[in-house]
Amino acid sequence: MGWIIPHGVSTFTPEIDRLYYIILVITGIAFVLVEIGLIYFSFKYRAQPGRKAHYIHGNVTAEVIWTAVTAVTVVIIGIMSVPVWNKVKGRNSVPAGALAYNVTAKQFEWNVGYPGPDGQLNTADDFKVRNQLHVPVNRDVVLEATAEDVIHSFFVPAFRLKQDVVPGMRMRIWFRATEPGPYEIACAELCGLGHYKMRAFVTVHTQEEYDQWLAERAAQAQSEAQPSAVASR
Amino acid sequence: MATTAAVVDHATHAHADDRSFIRKYIFSTDHKIIGIQFGLMSLVFLALGGTLAMMIRWQLGFPGKPMPLGSLLPETMAAGGIMLPEFYVALVTMHGTIMVFFAIMPLLMGLFGNFLIPLKIGAPDMAFPRINMASFWIAVSAGVLMMAGFFVEGGHAGAGWTGYAPLSARPDLSGVSLGQELWCLSLIILGLASILGATNYITTVINMRAPGMTWFRLPLSIWALFIASILVLLAIPILSGAAIMLLFDQTIGTNFFNPATGGQPLLWQHLFWYFGHPEVYILILPAMGFVSDVLACGSRKPVFGYHSMIYAIISIGFLGWIVWGHHMFQSGMNPTLGMTFTISTLLIAVPSAIKVFNWMGTMWRGSIHFTTPVLHAVGFVAMFTIGGLSGVFMSSTPVDIYIHDTYFIVAHLHYVLFGGSLFGLFAAITFWYPKMFGRMMNEFWGKVHFWLTMVFYNAVFWPMHDIGVHGHMRRIYDPSQYDFLKPLAPVNTFISISAFLLFATQGIFALNFIISWFKGEKAGRNPWKDTGLEWSTPSPAPHGNFEKTPTVYNAPYEFSVPGMAEDYLPQDQKADQSRAPAGAGH
Amino acid sequence: MANATMMGPPAETQPATGVYNGKVGMWIFLGSEVMFFTALIGSYIILRFAHPEQWATPGQALNIPVTAVNTFLLICSSVTMVKAFAAIQDGDQKGLRMWLVATVLIGATFVSVQVYEYVHLAHLGLLPSGYREGSDLANAAASGVAWKAGPALPAAVGLYGTTFYTMTGFHGFHVTMGVLCMAFVTWKAFNGKYTVADHRGVEVIGLYWHFVDLVWIILFTIVYLM
Ligand code: HEM
Ligand SMILES: [Cu+2]
Ligand SMILES: [Cu+2]
């Protein structure tokens, strides 16, 4: 609790958390200085009989110093943010060879499209699973995300990952999970009255587990598709 | 004695108006009356917006439990007293909309813009008194339309106060049709009122300053209102344009935000935030100005760095136009733009910091009288600082990936809007109340209200940082749906109970406000021994304001001038020539 | 702007800028109007850049000659407005009335032509939402044949219709408001309310009128000619 970020399980976690804590320390110092200063001044300079306020209009040196210190501090924070941002969301940040999945958001569910046995996305043997994203651990993963109706936001707190998914646009969301386990996917953008229950899961498997799961699911999808050749999307 | 008689004569002359009751108090063109009308309207909306917040907090603190008095609500809002999700999104939307557009903004600009500008610059009234009156009644009609939305079929608007398209543009996806249309229409009409008001304020400040009231003798409250008016003038038409497009998308089938036909949902966000960020400065600059006035008077000291305060206000006014993208870091906007917006956003923290340091400098070596307004002003500085600092987290794009659209944002915006704007307003209302009504507000109850508000306010909003950092999304009807939010339930309950207490505390303010109106101790012309021109006229000020047009000789905050008997030198009082105070010649 | 003459400062105060309030106020108000049209034009630019294929070749769907004449009329009304102002500066009451009436009439004509244009276009098949189903334009676009000796029409014109009607419509709304206020000023002119010494109302409404004119020239260029 407190201001501690909960445990995270993606490669973004250490960098984003580090930045967060750096800012926490910097703002924390500013916070303490200002609040202590205010309380101290409130006591020290409270009106007392026989004492008059000091007649002064300002002090250029002091003002230049605190302006400069603030400016430099915030610029440093800005500069530190650049590489992390570029890594997560930069134009060409998606690593080559990342495993690709289709994610389609609609009121109020996340549909994940998996490459079938051929390992290729957007081929005939693709299959879909509702609200379930399964990925292998320690592999780069990219989600080709679209929205069918309104704006949703793909949010996995444990990955420190959030990306709005806008109808009419294709978003490429990538990450690399570092610990196996089930994690929750939430929708972070108000998308209608069912927004609060637009919940899904990402399950991070070890590679063997993942291969097994994929094979099972692909077979299952195949057998389901066989009887009626007309795909119901 | 002859001169005194003449003055009295003038005064009665200013008083002797034979306007009917309706002309005087309903369709009045007197800026003070219009200001008070705006004030009363916004206070009613403030109470209403607060009530909506209580319902929101009930649902979050006690999800799925029947609301007290909930059975009074129709089945379309709460089934058997248990709030429905569609009502919850309408509540969240209307809480934000009402607070921003119908409570804080008209309190700052409508009430104090009107009340203070002519009085503080030494003008008899606004430049366009009739347009001023029209502005108020247009705002009232916008308010009525906005309220009507609660009673229409399909419920009220439910796309958030930011009205993101396509949810807001598509009744088939939101389930809301007329409510969302009324929302647009009301904002368009309110925009007209704001633009007329801003035109009026700007003209008045430019053209109607009393002799000697140079730009660098204007009190900071007036500077802040002036710059905020310019922001209103230039930002509101963008919102009007966007709201018109949205209304057309909803009603006549245009395609601005409709992705199916090539329209762009992100266009709405760009337009909204291009208006929206200047808007948040409209919501804070005037409060900053009031706090500067009150702190100087309370500390019996000139404002520290008066000139840099002005430059800070102006640069906030400029920078405010190039930071809107920080609301859209995660929206899918070009990521390279994200970098530029980070830098500009971090830069805007600089003038904000300058202001905080200057306020502290004003208190430094002062002789601070902790009256209720001064307490609220110091509280403002303390709380605004927290809001400004939390802004730094969000301006760092990588950190924002995680905390965007979580309760961290909710905490930030309440620290600047409640801790900032509203504390600033409490300072201003208690400070200028005697000039409005001729009576003092009760100091004891004022202080009780301040301290309780301070405690409960922090109990409500401080933990929101924490649950935000744990990933708690905003605008969520039922957090218990998520496993990772379950451990936060006790915090939510704590916040809700604190919120109820915070709300109840405001009853003290309301009672103090109303009772003092009739029973308060009579205030003289200048109960706070302040230097502003408004204090040289009777309380309440007569129609026409000044017995004779004042002439200004001094800088605005000449307190504790060495060698003077009194510790304040009113702006319109000539200093003893041999001991002219510094700054008087500016 | 209508009651501009009543907006003068109370007699005792001298405006700090030396310019009377009504005029200062109108300039400021026009600043707001600039931002409003900026929002419309900016959105137009963004939408068009993303989907240029939805725009018809100039002159294909919209009738340029008719609107060019209409544009010329509106420019003329600025001239008559200037004439009206010049007349009252010389104390020529008759001239003031005549030129004001001319301005009102031309303004009203402009709006009427615009309404006619809308009706015609809707009939032809262009609506704010795009093609009207089953209309001539829709059929021509669907068949892909050349339309009016030009290239084939765009397959979809959702954004084209949207921006065309919104931009010209809001301009038309501004002209209509201007005509109403101008009619009010004219009525006052007939009652002899303006003099050589004080004719602020004429000047203030004139400012607004010229602004609306200027906006039209920009809109005509980008909506019809580009
Ligand atoms: C030091 C100065 C400030 C900085 C650096 C700052 C930064 C930010 C950023 C980056 C966001 C977007 C966060 C997100 O959605 O992920 C934000 C949101 C917000 N800020 Fe600030 N801010 C500052 C001051 C203010 C002030 C003075 C106000 C108003 C009085 C304000 C009101 C808001 C509001 C209302 C939102 C939330 C809008 C919404 O999504 O509903 N901020 N701020
Ligand atoms: Cu959602
Ligand atoms: Cu902002």
XYZ file of N, CA, C and O in Angstrom, chain B residues 122-131 192 195-196 198-199 202-203 205-209 232-238 240-242 244-245 248-249 252-256 258 261-264 267 270-271 274 321 549, chain C residues 1 3 6-10 12-26 28-29 31-33 35-36 38-40 42-44 46-47 50-51 54 128-130 157-159 161-163 165-166 170:
416
model
N -11.927 50.610 -10.606
C -12.495 51.939 -10.421
C -13.462 52.358 -11.510
O -13.514 53.514 -11.895
N -14.250 51.401 -12.021
C -15.234 51.712 -13.056
C -16.632 51.659 -12.453
O -16.862 50.928 -11.498
N -17.562 52.422 -13.011
C -18.924 52.423 -12.463
C -19.684 51.145 -12.768
O -20.599 50.774 -12.041
N -19.353 50.477 -13.859
C -20.024 49.217 -14.211
C -19.212 48.580 -15.325
O -18.134 49.046 -15.669
N -19.757 47.485 -15.884
C -19.121 46.848 -17.021
C -19.268 47.722 -18.268
O -20.117 48.607 -18.317
N -18.493 47.394 -19.280
C -18.584 48.137 -20.529
C -19.963 47.959 -21.164
O -20.528 48.901 -21.711
N -20.499 46.749 -21.087
C -21.792 46.472 -21.723
C -22.753 45.855 -20.710
O -22.921 44.633 -20.682
N -23.389 46.687 -19.902
C -24.225 46.138 -18.826
C -25.365 45.259 -19.323
O -25.687 44.246 -18.705
N -25.968 45.616 -20.455
C -27.099 44.796 -20.915
C -26.648 43.452 -21.431
O -27.294 42.428 -21.210
N -25.514 43.450 -22.140
C -24.981 42.169 -22.614
C -24.629 41.305 -21.402
O -24.813 40.092 -21.404
N -22.025 30.522 -25.482
C -22.386 31.871 -25.919
C -22.332 32.830 -24.734
O -21.770 33.926 -24.819
N -18.731 33.568 -23.855
C -18.041 34.437 -24.818
C -18.501 35.879 -24.641
O -17.693 36.811 -24.639
N -19.812 36.067 -24.443
C -20.304 37.428 -24.215
C -19.682 38.002 -22.944
O -19.253 39.152 -22.907
N -16.819 37.163 -21.546
C -15.388 37.423 -21.727
C -15.176 38.704 -22.521
O -14.314 39.525 -22.186
N -15.967 38.880 -23.579
C -15.861 40.113 -24.375
C -16.034 41.328 -23.472
O -15.287 42.305 -23.533
N -13.010 41.762 -20.949
C -11.777 42.229 -21.588
C -11.914 43.706 -21.956
O -11.025 44.522 -21.677
N -13.053 44.046 -22.569
C -13.263 45.448 -22.929
C -13.198 46.334 -21.692
O -12.587 47.408 -21.713
N -11.661 45.873 -18.816
C -10.310 46.052 -18.271
C -9.478 46.938 -19.198
O -8.723 47.801 -18.750
N -9.639 46.744 -20.498
C -8.830 47.538 -21.424
C -9.234 49.006 -21.363
O -8.385 49.896 -21.351
N -10.525 49.244 -21.297
C -11.002 50.600 -21.557
C -11.432 51.394 -20.336
O -11.523 52.607 -20.412
N -11.761 50.757 -19.262
C -12.464 51.489 -18.210
C -11.703 51.590 -16.903
O -12.300 51.806 -15.850
N -10.397 51.458 -16.945
C -9.619 51.625 -15.725
C -9.634 53.082 -15.291
O -9.588 53.987 -16.126
N -11.015 32.206 -22.184
C -12.428 31.887 -22.445
C -12.787 32.305 -23.863
O -13.360 31.543 -24.638
N -12.413 33.514 -24.189
C -12.776 34.068 -25.492
C -12.279 33.184 -26.633
O -12.978 32.976 -27.620
N -11.073 32.671 -26.490
C -10.476 31.932 -27.597
C -10.683 30.426 -27.500
O -10.623 29.732 -28.507
N -10.914 29.905 -26.304
C -11.042 28.449 -26.167
C -12.486 27.992 -26.307
O -12.759 26.954 -26.911
N -13.413 28.750 -25.735
C -14.806 28.299 -25.756
C -15.342 28.095 -27.175
O -16.030 27.100 -27.428
N -15.016 28.982 -28.134
C -15.544 28.717 -29.482
C -15.084 27.383 -30.058
O -15.791 26.803 -30.884
N -13.931 26.891 -29.623
C -13.487 25.577 -30.104
C -14.436 24.509 -29.564
O -14.862 23.610 -30.285
N -17.511 25.016 -28.647
C -18.796 25.197 -29.326
C -18.754 24.514 -30.680
O -19.688 23.784 -31.040
N -17.682 24.734 -31.428
C -17.570 24.104 -32.741
C -17.633 22.595 -32.621
O -18.384 21.941 -33.332
N -16.868 22.043 -31.668
C -16.845 20.592 -31.502
C -18.221 20.078 -31.091
O -18.697 19.067 -31.605
N -21.075 21.402 -31.690
C -21.991 21.491 -32.829
C -21.775 20.299 -33.759
O -22.726 19.662 -34.212
N -20.514 19.988 -34.019
C -20.244 18.833 -34.874
C -20.828 17.561 -34.268
O -21.429 16.735 -34.952
N -24.516 17.507 -34.625
C -24.894 17.176 -36.007
C -24.706 15.683 -36.269
O -25.515 15.061 -36.941
N -23.616 15.126 -35.747
C -23.416 13.685 -35.915
C -24.585 12.912 -35.312
O -25.039 11.911 -35.862
N -28.299 14.992 -37.515
C -28.551 15.070 -38.951
C -27.610 14.179 -39.755
O -27.503 14.327 -40.963
N -26.935 13.264 -39.055
C -26.193 12.240 -39.786
C -24.891 12.684 -40.408
O -24.396 12.040 -41.329
N -24.285 13.764 -39.911
C -22.954 14.093 -40.413
C -21.964 13.040 -39.931
O -22.305 12.199 -39.094
N -20.757 13.085 -40.447
C -19.814 11.982 -40.209
C -18.511 12.407 -39.549
O -17.500 11.742 -39.702
N -18.528 13.528 -38.839
C -17.265 14.030 -38.306
C -16.502 12.960 -37.525
O -15.312 12.772 -37.713
N -17.453 9.681 -37.139
C -17.939 8.336 -37.447
C -16.905 7.555 -38.256
O -16.755 7.791 -39.456
N -17.425 5.912 -41.915
C -17.446 6.670 -43.166
C -16.221 7.564 -43.307
O -16.220 8.505 -44.077
N -15.187 7.272 -42.542
C -13.956 8.046 -42.682
C -13.800 9.150 -41.654
O -12.794 9.842 -41.628
N -14.810 9.317 -40.806
C -14.695 10.319 -39.755
C -13.674 9.893 -38.710
O -13.220 8.744 -38.707
N -13.284 10.817 -37.827
C -12.179 10.505 -36.930
C -12.515 10.729 -35.465
O -12.649 11.861 -35.026
N -10.375 13.195 -33.738
C -10.612 14.621 -34.010
C -11.358 15.256 -32.843
O -11.047 16.365 -32.413
N -8.899 15.876 -30.040
C -8.030 17.025 -30.287
C -8.790 18.328 -30.065
O -8.294 19.244 -29.416
N -9.990 18.404 -30.609
C -10.762 19.636 -30.427
C -11.087 19.836 -28.961
O -10.916 20.924 -28.407
N -7.951 20.754 -27.050
C -7.430 22.055 -27.462
C -8.210 23.148 -26.734
O -7.666 24.182 -26.349
N -1.824 26.641 -24.440
C -2.323 26.286 -25.769
C -1.535 25.177 -26.439
O -1.954 24.662 -27.479
N -15.309 59.147 -9.371
C -14.307 58.269 -9.969
C -12.996 58.368 -9.202
O -12.448 59.453 -9.050
N -24.481 43.014 -31.029
C -24.048 44.142 -31.847
C -25.206 45.055 -32.187
O -25.032 46.216 -32.524
N -27.635 46.483 -30.386
C -27.834 47.694 -29.615
C -26.509 48.392 -29.367
O -26.247 48.897 -28.304
N -26.231 51.700 -27.716
C -26.500 51.836 -26.286
C -25.327 51.345 -25.466
O -25.373 51.344 -24.262
N -24.281 50.910 -26.148
C -23.212 50.286 -25.400
C -22.104 51.271 -25.048
O -21.063 50.886 -24.567
N -22.309 52.525 -25.333
C -21.271 53.500 -25.041
C -20.987 53.534 -23.557
O -21.820 53.145 -22.738
N -19.792 53.963 -23.202
C -19.461 54.049 -21.787
C -20.281 55.152 -21.142
O -20.679 56.094 -21.825
N -20.525 55.017 -19.861
C -21.188 56.116 -19.162
C -20.409 57.393 -19.428
O -19.172 57.379 -19.522
N -19.158 59.915 -18.069
C -18.011 60.526 -17.389
C -16.687 59.869 -17.730
O -15.659 60.506 -17.704
N -16.693 58.530 -17.995
C -15.395 57.881 -18.128
C -14.839 57.998 -19.531
O -15.538 57.857 -20.525
N -13.565 58.237 -19.564
C -12.837 58.377 -20.815
C -12.211 57.025 -21.114
O -11.445 56.512 -20.309
N -12.514 56.388 -22.248
C -11.898 55.084 -22.500
C -10.377 55.181 -22.536
O -9.821 56.104 -23.129
N -9.733 54.236 -21.895
C -8.281 54.298 -21.768
C -7.595 54.207 -23.122
O -6.518 54.760 -23.319
N -8.202 53.501 -24.062
C -7.562 53.359 -25.365
C -7.926 54.501 -26.305
O -7.385 54.593 -27.395
N -8.897 55.320 -25.924
C -9.363 56.356 -26.825
C -10.340 55.833 -27.860
O -10.848 56.576 -28.683
N -10.608 54.545 -27.825
C -11.569 53.947 -28.750
C -12.788 53.544 -27.939
O -12.647 52.967 -26.861
N -13.984 53.843 -28.439
C -15.162 53.571 -27.611
C -15.397 52.070 -27.434
O -14.988 51.251 -28.250
N -16.089 51.743 -26.340
C -16.247 50.341 -25.931
C -16.820 49.449 -27.017
O -16.369 48.327 -27.207
N -17.852 49.948 -27.710
C -18.523 49.112 -28.699
C -17.542 48.585 -29.734
O -17.567 47.411 -30.101
N -16.664 49.457 -30.163
C -15.719 49.052 -31.205
C -14.678 48.075 -30.637
O -14.410 47.027 -31.238
N -14.142 48.407 -29.464
C -13.186 47.493 -28.832
C -13.835 46.131 -28.638
O -13.284 45.079 -28.978
N -15.062 46.164 -28.109
C -15.776 44.917 -27.822
C -15.987 44.100 -29.083
O -15.808 42.878 -29.071
N -16.341 44.759 -30.181
C -16.588 44.010 -31.408
C -15.300 43.361 -31.919
O -15.298 42.203 -32.328
N -12.866 42.355 -30.120
C -12.586 41.220 -29.242
C -13.494 40.047 -29.583
O -13.053 38.904 -29.717
N -14.770 40.367 -29.776
C -15.727 39.318 -30.120
C -15.317 38.619 -31.417
O -15.407 37.394 -31.540
N -12.411 38.107 -32.416
C -11.342 37.169 -32.084
C -11.916 35.798 -31.773
O -11.401 34.755 -32.195
N -13.018 35.799 -31.046
C -13.679 34.541 -30.709
C -14.222 33.874 -31.970
O -14.104 32.654 -32.145
N -14.786 34.682 -32.849
C -15.324 34.132 -34.093
C -14.228 33.503 -34.944
O -14.427 32.471 -35.582
N -11.651 31.988 -33.851
C -11.370 30.664 -33.307
C -12.461 29.675 -33.688
O -12.196 28.504 -33.939
N -13.696 30.143 -33.719
C -14.785 29.248 -34.097
C -14.589 28.733 -35.524
O -14.642 27.522 -35.779
N -11.856 28.720 -37.130
C -10.634 27.922 -37.151
C -10.942 26.468 -36.808
O -10.406 25.539 -37.419
N -11.811 26.273 -35.817
C -12.178 24.902 -35.451
C -12.815 24.197 -36.644
O -12.489 23.046 -36.954
N -13.718 24.891 -37.336
C -14.385 24.261 -38.477
C -13.394 23.985 -39.603
O -13.335 22.880 -40.155
N -10.125 23.850 -39.483
C -9.112 22.886 -39.056
C -9.624 21.461 -39.173
O -8.932 20.566 -39.676
N -10.855 21.235 -38.728
C -11.426 19.895 -38.831
C -11.539 19.484 -40.291
O -11.259 18.339 -40.659
N -11.950 20.435 -41.124
C -12.052 20.171 -42.562
C -10.713 19.688 -43.109
O -10.628 18.675 -43.802
N -8.151 18.379 -41.539
C -7.766 17.059 -41.022
C -8.541 15.951 -41.740
O -7.975 14.950 -42.190
N -9.854 16.142 -41.862
C -10.673 15.105 -42.478
C -10.309 14.924 -43.949
O -10.230 13.808 -44.467
N -7.040 13.054 -44.572
C -7.112 11.621 -44.319
C -7.890 10.910 -45.422
O -7.615 9.750 -45.723
N -8.868 11.580 -46.004
C -9.715 10.917 -47.005
C -9.937 11.796 -48.222
O -11.071 12.172 -48.516
N -12.791 11.239 -50.923
C -14.219 11.519 -50.757
C -14.624 12.880 -51.326
O -15.778 13.272 -51.246
N -25.968 16.081 -45.785
C -24.872 16.146 -44.815
C -24.292 14.775 -44.514
O -23.128 14.649 -44.140
N -25.078 13.739 -44.681
C -24.581 12.397 -44.381
C -23.891 11.754 -45.575
O -23.315 10.679 -45.465
N -23.957 12.385 -46.755
C -23.384 11.790 -47.966
C -24.445 11.724 -49.052
O -25.369 12.538 -49.066
N -19.206 10.083 -50.249
C -18.948 11.500 -50.001
C -19.418 11.899 -48.613
O -19.843 13.025 -48.393
N -19.337 10.963 -47.670
C -19.818 11.252 -46.319
C -19.165 12.499 -45.743
O -19.842 13.396 -45.248
N -17.849 12.572 -45.828
C -17.152 13.720 -45.234
C -17.356 14.981 -46.061
O -17.410 16.086 -45.526
N -20.061 15.856 -47.813
C -21.355 16.438 -47.442
C -21.312 17.046 -46.049
O -21.791 18.154 -45.823
N -20.701 16.312 -45.136
C -20.614 16.771 -43.757
C -19.961 18.144 -43.648
O -20.514 19.078 -43.070
N -18.778 18.268 -44.241
C -18.053 19.531 -44.077
C -18.700 20.632 -44.909
O -18.777 21.780 -44.476
N -21.888 21.180 -45.715
C -23.082 21.767 -45.092
C -22.745 22.470 -43.783
O -23.300 23.516 -43.469
N -21.837 21.888 -43.007
C -21.538 22.509 -41.715
C -20.849 23.860 -41.900
O -21.221 24.851 -41.271
N -22.852 27.283 -41.225
C -22.549 28.197 -40.124
C -22.207 29.583 -40.612
O -22.504 30.571 -39.953
